[in-house]
Coordinates of C-alpha atoms in Angstrom, one line a residue:
Chain A
M1 CA 0.0 0.0 0.0
A2 CA 1.4 3.4 -0.9
A3 CA 2.2 6.0 1.8
P4 CA -0.7 8.4 2.1
M5 CA -0.4 11.7 0.3
E6 CA -0.1 14.8 2.4
L7 CA -2.3 17.8 1.8
F8 CA -1.4 21.2 3.1
C9 CA -4.2 23.7 3.3
W10 CA -5.3 26.9 5.1
A11 CA -6.6 26.4 8.6
G12 CA -10.4 26.3 9.3
G13 CA -12.6 29.0 10.5
W14 CA -16.1 30.5 10.3
G15 CA -17.5 27.0 10.8
L16 CA -15.6 25.6 7.8
P17 CA -12.8 23.1 7.6
S18 CA -10.8 25.6 5.6
V19 CA -11.4 29.3 4.8
D20 CA -9.8 29.3 1.4
P21 CA -12.0 28.3 -1.5
D22 CA -9.3 26.4 -3.4
C23 CA -8.2 24.4 -0.3
L24 CA -11.9 23.8 0.5
A25 CA -12.5 22.4 -3.0
V26 CA -9.6 19.9 -2.6
L27 CA -10.7 18.9 0.9
T28 CA -14.3 18.4 -0.2
Y29 CA -13.3 16.4 -3.3
A30 CA -11.1 14.2 -1.1
R31 CA -14.0 13.6 1.3
F32 CA -16.4 12.7 -1.5
T33 CA -14.0 10.1 -2.9
G34 CA -12.6 8.8 0.4
A35 CA -9.0 9.6 -0.7
P36 CA -6.6 8.8 2.2
L37 CA -4.9 12.1 2.8
K38 CA -2.9 13.3 5.7
V39 CA -4.2 16.8 6.1
H40 CA -2.0 19.6 7.6
R41 CA -4.1 22.6 8.4
V42 CA -1.5 25.3 8.5
S43 CA -1.6 29.0 9.3
S44 CA 0.8 30.3 6.7
P45 CA 1.9 29.3 3.2
W46 CA 5.4 29.2 4.4
R47 CA 4.6 25.9 6.1
S48 CA 3.7 24.4 2.7
P49 CA 6.4 22.5 0.8
S50 CA 5.8 24.6 -2.3
G51 CA 5.2 27.9 -0.5
R52 CA 1.6 28.0 -1.8
L53 CA -1.7 26.6 -0.6
P54 CA -3.3 24.2 -1.3
A55 CA -0.3 21.9 -1.9
L56 CA -0.4 18.1 -2.3
K57 CA 2.8 16.3 -1.5
T58 CA 2.9 13.0 -3.4
R59 CA 5.4 10.2 -3.3
D60 CA 6.3 10.1 -7.0
E61 CA 5.4 13.4 -8.5
G62 CA 6.7 15.9 -6.0
T63 CA 4.4 18.7 -4.8
I64 CA 1.4 19.8 -6.8
S65 CA 0.0 23.2 -6.1
K66 CA -2.9 24.0 -8.5
T67 CA -6.4 22.9 -7.4
Q68 CA -7.3 21.5 -10.8
Q69 CA -4.0 19.6 -11.0
I70 CA -4.4 18.2 -7.5
I71 CA -7.9 16.9 -8.4
T72 CA -6.5 15.4 -11.7
H73 CA -3.8 13.6 -9.7
L74 CA -6.4 12.2 -7.3
R75 CA -8.4 11.0 -10.3
K76 CA -5.3 9.2 -11.6
Q77 CA -5.0 7.5 -8.3
K78 CA -8.5 6.1 -8.9
Y79 CA -10.2 8.6 -6.6
N80 CA -12.6 9.8 -9.2
A81 CA -15.9 11.4 -8.1
D82 CA -17.0 11.7 -11.8
Y83 CA -16.7 8.0 -12.6
D84 CA -20.5 7.5 -12.9
L85 CA -21.2 10.6 -14.9
S86 CA -22.2 10.4 -18.6
A87 CA -20.3 12.2 -21.3
T88 CA -22.9 15.1 -21.4
Q89 CA -22.7 15.4 -17.6
G90 CA -18.9 15.6 -17.9
A91 CA -19.3 18.4 -20.5
D92 CA -21.8 20.2 -18.2
T93 CA -19.2 20.0 -15.4
L94 CA -16.6 21.8 -17.5
A95 CA -19.1 24.4 -18.5
F96 CA -20.4 25.1 -14.9
V97 CA -16.9 25.2 -13.5
S98 CA -16.0 27.8 -16.1
L99 CA -19.1 29.8 -15.1
L100 CA -18.0 29.7 -11.5
E101 CA -14.5 30.7 -12.2
E102 CA -15.3 33.5 -14.6
K103 CA -18.4 35.1 -13.0
L104 CA -18.4 34.2 -9.3
L105 CA -14.9 33.7 -8.1
P106 CA -13.5 37.1 -9.0
V107 CA -16.4 38.8 -7.3
L108 CA -15.9 36.6 -4.2
I109 CA -12.3 37.6 -4.1
H110 CA -13.5 41.3 -4.4
T111 CA -16.0 40.8 -1.6
F112 CA -13.5 39.3 0.8
W113 CA -10.2 40.9 -0.1
V114 CA -10.9 44.3 -1.9
D115 CA -14.1 45.6 -0.4
A116 CA -12.8 48.0 2.2
K117 CA -15.1 47.3 5.0
N118 CA -15.0 43.5 4.6
Y119 CA -11.3 43.4 4.2
V120 CA -10.4 45.5 7.2
E121 CA -13.1 44.3 9.6
H122 CA -13.3 40.7 8.7
T123 CA -10.7 39.1 6.3
R124 CA -7.6 40.9 7.5
K125 CA -8.6 40.5 11.1
W126 CA -8.9 36.7 10.7
Y127 CA -5.7 36.2 8.8
A128 CA -3.8 38.5 11.1
E129 CA -5.0 36.5 14.1
T130 CA -4.3 33.2 12.5
I131 CA -0.9 33.7 10.8
P132 CA 2.0 33.4 13.3
F133 CA 4.2 36.3 14.4
P134 CA 5.8 38.2 12.7
L135 CA 4.3 37.2 9.3
N136 CA 0.9 38.4 10.4
F137 CA 2.2 42.0 10.1
F138 CA 2.7 41.9 6.4
L139 CA 1.4 38.7 4.8
P140 CA -2.3 39.7 4.9
N141 CA -1.5 43.0 3.1
C142 CA 0.7 41.1 0.6
M143 CA -2.2 38.8 -0.2
H144 CA -4.5 41.8 -0.5
K145 CA -2.2 43.5 -3.0
Q146 CA -1.9 40.3 -5.0
H147 CA -5.7 40.0 -5.2
V148 CA -6.1 43.6 -6.2
E149 CA -3.6 43.3 -9.0
R150 CA -5.1 40.1 -10.2
L151 CA -8.6 41.7 -10.4
Q152 CA -7.2 44.8 -12.1
L153 CA -5.7 42.6 -14.8
M154 CA -8.8 40.6 -15.2
W155 CA -11.3 43.5 -15.2
G156 CA -9.3 46.5 -16.2
D157 CA -8.7 49.6 -14.2
G158 CA -12.0 51.1 -15.1
Y159 CA -13.9 48.7 -12.9
M160 CA -11.7 49.0 -9.8
E161 CA -12.1 52.7 -9.7
D162 CA -15.7 53.0 -10.6
E163 CA -17.8 51.6 -7.7
E164 CA -21.1 52.0 -9.5
K165 CA -19.9 50.2 -12.6
L166 CA -18.6 47.4 -10.5
E167 CA -21.8 47.1 -8.6
K168 CA -24.0 47.4 -11.7
E169 CA -22.2 44.9 -13.9
L170 CA -19.9 42.6 -12.0
Y171 CA -22.0 42.0 -8.9
R172 CA -25.0 41.7 -11.1
D173 CA -23.3 38.9 -13.1
A174 CA -22.3 37.2 -9.8
R175 CA -25.9 37.4 -8.5
E176 CA -27.1 36.0 -11.8
C177 CA -24.5 33.2 -11.6
L178 CA -25.9 32.2 -8.1
T179 CA -29.4 32.3 -9.5
L180 CA -28.4 30.1 -12.4
L181 CA -26.8 27.6 -10.0
S182 CA -29.9 27.5 -7.9
Q183 CA -32.1 26.9 -11.0
R184 CA -29.8 24.1 -12.2
L185 CA -29.7 22.4 -8.8
G186 CA -33.5 22.6 -8.3
S187 CA -34.6 20.2 -5.6
Q188 CA -31.8 17.6 -6.2
K189 CA -29.5 16.6 -3.5
F190 CA -26.4 17.1 -5.7
F191 CA -26.0 18.5 -9.2
F192 CA -26.0 15.1 -10.8
G193 CA -28.4 13.2 -8.7
D194 CA -27.8 11.4 -5.4
S195 CA -24.0 11.1 -5.5
P196 CA -21.6 14.1 -5.2
A197 CA -19.2 14.8 -8.1
S198 CA -16.4 17.2 -8.7
L199 CA -18.8 20.0 -9.7
D200 CA -20.3 19.8 -6.2
A201 CA -16.9 20.2 -4.6
F202 CA -16.3 23.4 -6.7
V203 CA -19.7 24.9 -6.1
F204 CA -19.6 24.1 -2.3
S205 CA -16.1 25.5 -1.9
R206 CA -17.2 28.8 -3.6
L207 CA -20.5 29.1 -1.8
A208 CA -19.7 28.0 1.7
P209 CA -17.3 30.8 2.7
L210 CA -19.8 33.3 1.3
L211 CA -22.6 31.7 3.3
K212 CA -20.7 31.3 6.6
A213 CA -18.5 34.3 7.0
K214 CA -20.0 37.2 9.0
L215 CA -19.3 40.0 6.5
P216 CA -20.1 43.6 7.5
N217 CA -20.9 44.4 3.8
G218 CA -22.8 41.4 2.7
K219 CA -24.8 42.4 -0.5
L220 CA -23.8 39.2 -2.4
Q221 CA -24.2 37.2 0.8
Q222 CA -27.8 38.4 1.1
H223 CA -28.6 37.2 -2.4
L224 CA -27.2 33.8 -1.6
K225 CA -29.2 33.5 1.5
S226 CA -32.3 34.2 -0.5
L227 CA -31.7 31.1 -2.5
Q228 CA -32.9 28.5 -0.1
N229 CA -31.9 25.4 -2.0
L230 CA -28.3 26.5 -2.2
C231 CA -28.1 27.2 1.5
N232 CA -29.6 23.8 2.3
Y233 CA -27.2 22.2 -0.2
C234 CA -24.1 23.8 1.6
T235 CA -25.4 23.0 5.1
S236 CA -26.1 19.4 4.2
I237 CA -22.6 18.8 2.6
L238 CA -21.1 20.3 5.8
S239 CA -23.1 18.1 8.1
L240 CA -22.6 15.0 6.0
Y241 CA -18.9 15.3 5.1
F242 CA -17.5 17.6 7.8
P243 CA -19.6 16.7 10.8
W244 CA -17.1 18.3 13.2
D245 CA -15.8 21.8 12.7
G246 CA -12.3 21.8 11.4
G247 CA -11.7 18.3 12.7
E248 CA -9.1 15.8 11.6
M249 CA -9.6 14.0 8.3
H250 CA -10.2 10.3 8.3
P251 CA -10.5 8.1 5.2
Q252 CA -14.2 8.0 4.5
P253 CA -16.2 5.5 2.4
H254 CA -17.9 6.9 -0.7
T255 CA -21.3 7.2 1.0
A256 CA -21.9 9.8 3.7
P257 CA -19.7 9.2 6.7
L258 CA -21.4 9.4 10.1
G259 CA -20.5 8.7 13.7
C260 CA -17.0 9.9 14.0
P261 CA -16.5 11.3 17.5
P262 CA -16.3 15.0 17.5
Q263 CA -13.0 16.4 18.8
K264 CA -14.2 19.9 19.5
K265 CA -13.6 19.8 23.3
K266 CA -10.1 18.6 23.0
K267 CA -9.2 21.2 20.4
K268 CA -10.6 24.0 22.5
H269 CA -8.5 22.9 25.4
H270 CA -5.4 23.1 23.2
E271 CA -6.5 26.4 21.7
T272 CA -6.8 28.0 25.1
Q273 CA -3.4 26.7 26.1
H274 CA -1.9 28.1 22.9
W275 CA -3.5 31.5 23.5
C276 CA -2.2 31.7 27.1
L277 CA 1.3 30.7 26.1
A278 CA 1.3 33.1 23.2
A279 CA 0.3 35.9 25.6
L280 CA 3.4 35.1 27.6
C281 CA 5.6 34.9 24.6
S282 CA 4.6 38.0 22.5
P283 CA 4.0 41.6 23.6
Q284 CA 0.8 43.3 22.8
V285 CA 0.9 45.8 20.0
T286 CA -1.9 48.2 19.5
S287 CA -1.1 50.7 16.8
P288 CA -2.8 50.3 13.4
P289 CA -2.6 48.6 10.9
V290 CA -1.5 45.8 13.3
P291 CA -4.4 43.5 14.0
R292 CA -6.1 43.5 17.3
G293 CA -4.8 40.9 19.7
L294 CA -1.7 39.0 19.0
G295 CA 0.0 37.1 16.4
V296 CA -1.0 33.9 18.0
P297 CA 1.4 31.1 17.0
R298 CA -0.8 28.5 15.5
V299 CA 0.4 25.0 15.2
A300 CA 0.4 22.9 12.0
T301 CA -1.8 20.2 13.3
Q302 CA -0.6 16.7 12.6
R303 CA -2.8 13.7 12.4
R304 CA -3.2 12.8 16.1
T305 CA -3.2 9.3 17.4
P306 CA -5.1 8.8 20.6
T307 CA -2.0 8.6 22.7
S308 CA -0.1 11.5 21.2
G309 CA -2.5 14.3 22.1
A310 CA 0.4 16.3 23.5
T311 CA 2.4 16.5 20.3
S312 CA 2.9 19.7 18.4
C313 CA 1.9 22.1 21.1
C314 CA 2.7 25.8 20.7
R315 CA 5.5 25.3 18.2
C316 CA 6.1 28.8 16.9
W317 CA 6.8 29.3 13.3
W318 CA 10.5 29.3 13.6
G319 CA 10.4 25.9 15.1
W320 CA 11.2 26.6 18.8
Q321 CA 9.3 24.6 21.3
P322 CA 9.3 26.0 24.9
C323 CA 9.9 23.4 27.5
W324 CA 6.8 24.4 29.6
A325 CA 4.5 23.9 26.5
T326 CA 3.8 20.2 27.1
P327 CA 0.4 19.9 28.8
S328 CA 0.1 17.7 31.8
Chain B
M1 CA -13.9 46.0 -37.0
W2 CA -10.3 45.5 -38.3
N3 CA -9.6 45.0 -41.9
E4 CA -10.5 41.5 -42.8
G5 CA -7.1 41.1 -44.4
C6 CA -5.6 40.7 -40.9
V7 CA -5.4 37.2 -39.7
L8 CA -5.5 37.8 -36.0
L9 CA -7.7 35.2 -34.4
M10 CA -8.9 37.4 -31.6
G11 CA -9.7 40.2 -34.0
C12 CA -12.0 38.0 -36.1
S13 CA -13.8 35.5 -33.8
A14 CA -15.9 38.1 -32.0
P15 CA -17.0 39.9 -35.2
F16 CA -18.0 36.6 -36.8
S17 CA -20.0 35.7 -33.6
L18 CA -21.7 39.0 -33.6
K19 CA -22.5 38.9 -37.3
A20 CA -24.0 35.4 -36.9
F21 CA -26.0 36.5 -33.9
L22 CA -27.4 39.5 -35.7
Q23 CA -28.2 37.4 -38.8
M24 CA -30.0 34.9 -36.6
C25 CA -32.1 37.7 -35.1
N26 CA -32.9 38.8 -38.7
L27 CA -31.4 42.2 -38.0
P28 CA -29.8 43.9 -41.0
V29 CA -26.1 44.8 -40.4
R30 CA -23.6 46.7 -42.4
V31 CA -20.0 45.7 -41.8
V32 CA -17.4 48.5 -41.8
C33 CA -13.7 47.9 -41.3
R34 CA -11.4 50.5 -39.7
A35 CA -7.7 50.2 -38.6
N36 CA -8.4 52.3 -35.5
A37 CA -11.5 50.4 -34.5
E38 CA -10.1 49.6 -31.0
Y39 CA -9.8 53.3 -30.3
M40 CA -13.2 54.1 -31.6
S41 CA -14.9 51.6 -29.3
P42 CA -16.2 53.0 -25.9
S43 CA -14.6 50.1 -24.0
G44 CA -11.5 49.8 -26.2
K45 CA -12.6 46.4 -27.5
V46 CA -13.9 45.3 -30.8
P47 CA -16.5 44.6 -32.2
F48 CA -18.9 47.4 -31.5
I49 CA -22.1 48.4 -33.1
H50 CA -23.4 51.9 -34.0
V51 CA -27.1 52.2 -33.9
G52 CA -28.7 55.6 -34.3
N53 CA -26.8 57.7 -31.7
Q54 CA -25.8 54.7 -29.5
V55 CA -22.5 52.8 -29.6
V56 CA -22.3 49.5 -27.8
S57 CA -19.2 47.3 -27.7
E58 CA -18.5 43.7 -26.9
L59 CA -20.7 40.7 -27.6
G60 CA -22.3 40.5 -24.1
P61 CA -23.5 44.1 -23.9
I62 CA -24.6 44.0 -27.5
V63 CA -26.8 40.9 -26.8
Q64 CA -28.3 42.7 -23.8
F65 CA -28.9 45.8 -25.9
V66 CA -30.6 43.8 -28.7
K67 CA -32.7 42.0 -26.1
A68 CA -33.8 45.3 -24.6
K69 CA -35.0 46.3 -28.1
G70 CA -37.2 43.1 -28.2
H71 CA -35.0 40.6 -30.1
S72 CA -33.8 37.6 -28.2
L73 CA -32.9 34.1 -29.3
S74 CA -33.2 32.4 -25.9
D75 CA -36.8 33.3 -24.9
G76 CA -37.9 29.8 -25.7
L77 CA -35.5 28.1 -23.2
D78 CA -36.6 27.0 -19.8
E79 CA -34.6 28.1 -16.7
V80 CA -32.3 25.0 -16.6
Q81 CA -31.5 25.4 -20.3
K82 CA -30.7 29.1 -19.9
A83 CA -28.3 28.2 -17.0
E84 CA -26.7 25.7 -19.3
M85 CA -26.4 28.1 -22.2
K86 CA -24.7 30.7 -20.0
A87 CA -22.4 28.1 -18.6
Y88 CA -21.3 26.9 -22.0
M89 CA -20.8 30.5 -23.2
E90 CA -18.4 31.0 -20.3
L91 CA -16.7 27.8 -21.2
V92 CA -16.0 29.1 -24.7
N93 CA -14.8 32.4 -23.3
N94 CA -12.7 30.7 -20.7
M95 CA -11.0 28.2 -22.9
L96 CA -11.3 28.9 -26.6
L97 CA -10.9 32.7 -26.3
T98 CA -7.9 32.4 -23.9
A99 CA -6.3 29.7 -26.1
E100 CA -6.6 32.0 -29.1
L101 CA -5.0 34.8 -27.2
Y102 CA -2.3 32.5 -25.9
L103 CA -1.5 31.3 -29.4
Q104 CA -1.3 34.8 -30.8
W105 CA 0.7 36.5 -28.1
C106 CA 2.5 33.9 -26.1
D107 CA 3.7 31.4 -28.7
D108 CA 7.0 32.9 -29.8
V109 CA 7.0 31.5 -33.3
T110 CA 3.5 32.8 -34.1
V111 CA 4.2 36.2 -32.4
E112 CA 7.3 36.8 -34.5
E113 CA 6.0 35.6 -37.9
I114 CA 2.4 36.5 -37.8
T115 CA 1.1 38.6 -34.9
H116 CA 3.6 41.4 -34.8
P117 CA 3.6 42.1 -38.5
R118 CA -0.2 41.9 -38.8
Y119 CA -1.0 43.9 -35.7
G120 CA 1.4 46.7 -36.7
S121 CA 0.6 46.7 -40.4
P122 CA -1.6 49.8 -40.4
Y123 CA 1.1 51.9 -38.7
P124 CA 4.4 53.2 -39.8
W125 CA 7.7 52.2 -38.2
P126 CA 8.5 52.5 -35.3
L127 CA 4.9 52.8 -34.1
N128 CA 4.1 49.3 -35.5
R129 CA 6.7 47.6 -33.3
I130 CA 5.9 49.7 -30.2
L131 CA 2.2 49.1 -30.3
A132 CA 2.7 45.4 -31.0
Y133 CA 5.1 45.0 -28.0
Q134 CA 2.8 47.0 -25.8
K135 CA -0.2 44.8 -26.6
Q136 CA 1.9 41.7 -26.1
W137 CA 3.1 42.9 -22.7
E138 CA -0.5 43.6 -21.7
I139 CA -1.8 40.2 -22.8
R140 CA 1.1 38.3 -21.1
R141 CA 0.4 40.1 -17.8
K142 CA -3.3 39.1 -18.1
M143 CA -2.3 35.5 -18.9
K144 CA -0.1 35.5 -15.7
A145 CA -3.1 36.8 -13.7
I146 CA -5.3 33.9 -14.8
G147 CA -2.7 31.3 -14.4
W148 CA -2.1 30.6 -18.1
A149 CA 1.5 32.0 -18.3
G150 CA 3.0 28.8 -17.1
K151 CA 1.3 26.6 -19.6
S152 CA 3.0 25.0 -22.5
L153 CA 1.6 25.0 -26.0
E154 CA 0.8 21.3 -25.6
Q155 CA -1.2 22.0 -22.5
V156 CA -3.1 24.8 -24.2
L157 CA -4.0 22.5 -27.1
E158 CA -5.1 19.9 -24.6
D159 CA -7.5 22.4 -23.1
V160 CA -8.8 23.3 -26.5
D161 CA -9.4 19.6 -27.2
Q162 CA -11.2 19.2 -23.9
C163 CA -13.4 22.2 -24.7
C164 CA -14.2 20.9 -28.2
Q165 CA -15.0 17.5 -26.7
A166 CA -17.5 19.1 -24.3
L167 CA -19.1 21.2 -27.0
S168 CA -19.3 18.1 -29.3
Q169 CA -20.9 16.1 -26.5
R170 CA -23.4 18.8 -25.9
L171 CA -24.3 19.3 -29.5
G172 CA -24.6 15.6 -30.3
T173 CA -26.6 15.1 -33.5
Q174 CA -28.8 18.1 -33.0
P175 CA -28.7 20.9 -35.6
Y176 CA -28.2 23.5 -32.8
F177 CA -27.1 23.4 -29.2
F178 CA -30.7 23.7 -28.0
N179 CA -32.3 21.6 -30.6
K180 CA -34.2 23.3 -33.3
Q181 CA -33.5 27.0 -32.9
P182 CA -30.2 28.8 -32.7
T183 CA -29.3 30.8 -29.6
E184 CA -26.5 33.2 -28.6
L185 CA -24.4 30.1 -27.8
D186 CA -24.6 28.9 -31.4
A187 CA -23.5 32.3 -32.6
L188 CA -20.6 32.4 -30.2
V189 CA -19.4 28.9 -30.9
F190 CA -19.7 29.5 -34.6
G191 CA -17.6 32.6 -34.4
H192 CA -14.7 30.9 -32.6
L193 CA -14.7 27.6 -34.5
F194 CA -15.0 29.3 -37.9
T195 CA -12.1 31.6 -37.1
I196 CA -9.9 28.7 -35.9
L197 CA -10.8 26.6 -39.0
T198 CA -10.2 29.3 -41.5
T199 CA -7.2 31.2 -40.1
Q200 CA -3.8 30.5 -41.4
L201 CA -1.2 30.1 -38.7
T202 CA 2.3 28.7 -38.4
T203 CA 0.9 25.3 -37.5
D204 CA -2.4 23.5 -38.1
E205 CA -2.5 21.9 -34.7
L206 CA -5.3 24.2 -33.4
S207 CA -7.6 23.6 -36.4
E208 CA -6.8 19.9 -36.3
K209 CA -8.1 19.7 -32.8
V210 CA -11.5 21.1 -34.0
K211 CA -11.6 19.0 -37.1
N212 CA -11.4 15.9 -34.9
Y213 CA -15.0 16.5 -34.1
G214 CA -17.1 16.0 -37.2
N215 CA -20.3 17.3 -35.8
L216 CA -18.6 20.7 -34.9
T217 CA -17.3 21.2 -38.5
A218 CA -20.7 20.2 -39.9
F219 CA -22.3 22.7 -37.5
C220 CA -20.0 25.5 -38.7
R221 CA -20.8 24.7 -42.4
R222 CA -24.5 24.6 -41.7
I223 CA -24.5 28.1 -40.1
E224 CA -22.2 29.6 -42.7
Q225 CA -24.5 28.2 -45.5
Q226 CA -27.7 29.4 -43.8
Y227 CA -26.7 32.8 -42.5
F228 CA -23.7 34.0 -44.5
E229 CA -23.9 32.9 -48.1
G230 CA -26.8 35.0 -49.2
H231 CA -26.1 38.0 -47.1
D232 CA -22.6 38.6 -48.3
K233 CA -23.9 40.0 -51.6
D234 CA -25.6 42.9 -49.7
N235 CA -22.3 43.9 -48.1
S236 CA -20.2 43.8 -51.2
G237 CA -19.9 47.6 -51.3
T238 CA -18.3 48.0 -47.8
A239 CA -16.7 44.7 -47.0
A240 CA -13.0 43.9 -47.2
P241 CA -11.4 42.7 -50.4
R242 CA -12.9 39.6 -51.9
S243 CA -9.6 37.8 -52.0
A244 CA -9.5 37.7 -48.2
K245 CA -12.9 36.2 -47.8
R246 CA -13.0 33.1 -45.7
S247 CA -15.2 30.1 -46.2
L248 CA -15.6 26.5 -45.1
L249 CA -17.7 25.7 -48.1
R250 CA -14.9 25.7 -50.7

């Protein structure tokens, strides 16, 4: 049996196993197919072998970083969620993924990373609190600039400067895309019947952060919440395939997994410990644009066996492990 | 619209799509070619239409404009079909259009032998080289933003093949994508495929990918025959030189 592949992805938050849409797409696909992955939920791309997230570390082909390439690799390893689809359904998958990537994803990026209120009060705050010190001082802004540049190249400068035009055309297209998805889904459980496919992984990964995040400026979010079948769709996938919030990944059978014991209490205990120890380690900084609170060193959680609950506690990003960190 | 003598893929697929769309709506259209068409357009992109005192550019807004005037090809579709039509139009924009741009501006052989000379042909030296390099730089930056800069030509051709396969599956044996009546999707697909099949490039690999799917080439011939053959006679006064006329029916 081959050694399990290792997946590095952004940490969970807002009630989701990962906050990043691309990481969430890969995680969801792996859950649908039962691919045995060792998941490392990390708090900065520097912990990833390729420097980017998501990243799949394979035995034979090195590290793969693009979402589509990771899914293609999993398919080659016989973890194929589209196995039962007809040729027309396969073609529809390609078309709807294009629709998502062209019309919805850029506007999602704008909502989370460029809209001033959302970025400052929600996105930057979360990333600054999650990313370890001292990366948390500049990495969120770096990511923000990358996203702004990407949107400028995709849309042209005219849209970025003209709020009205942006709202009228691009947000309107995104709302239309959500409505189209809702119409296509109808009252089905998944897009192609009763079994999930790769399209479901993509749709879920784009919709779930929009649904779950508590955005101050939520015009697109309001529209999604008005489409009841899409909300139910996201909630049911979360409860079926990620029954515990940000929990560890276990190999699942193809049908819906149930009955894995939740690890919430254990995680909260460790989280509290991390926070207290971080308070001892790092000084408070209050001047803007430093985030409120501290750069809490978050740990790249490893797969925990029942006896090794004490591993990987409060290891700061530079690898130092204080001797008092081991819980009793 | 640019002079039809120029063989830029991108410059030609959109006008063909638009022309097919307007013919399908039974709207009379007069084609005029200008070298500075990009600068005349309100958004900087071709094609654009001039109706009365209004100027509308790009296929999407033109379709909306025509719809607002009471002409629409997709009224007979139900909600699910409309969703599928929009999705397939995005597929064509995402894959075929980007592949055309890649081939023109990121493939070094094509850039050197075809794109630069043709793009700069209306202008004197050194403006022809400067404008061509400027456009190339702009396109390459955009490719980087959408993640296509790292792709090789083989990967791009593979994507085109995947896209054509999806379109071929969807079309099946039907005359149009949504059975009996043409829609905006048919016009868009026709524009792109027709351009790919009739444009002379350094290699035939791109057109070979399309030719692998018999129903797609038959589809293009059918639309050309039905909507372009008779109407070209009306445009003979203003269209580009006859020698540059493209056709699949020869």
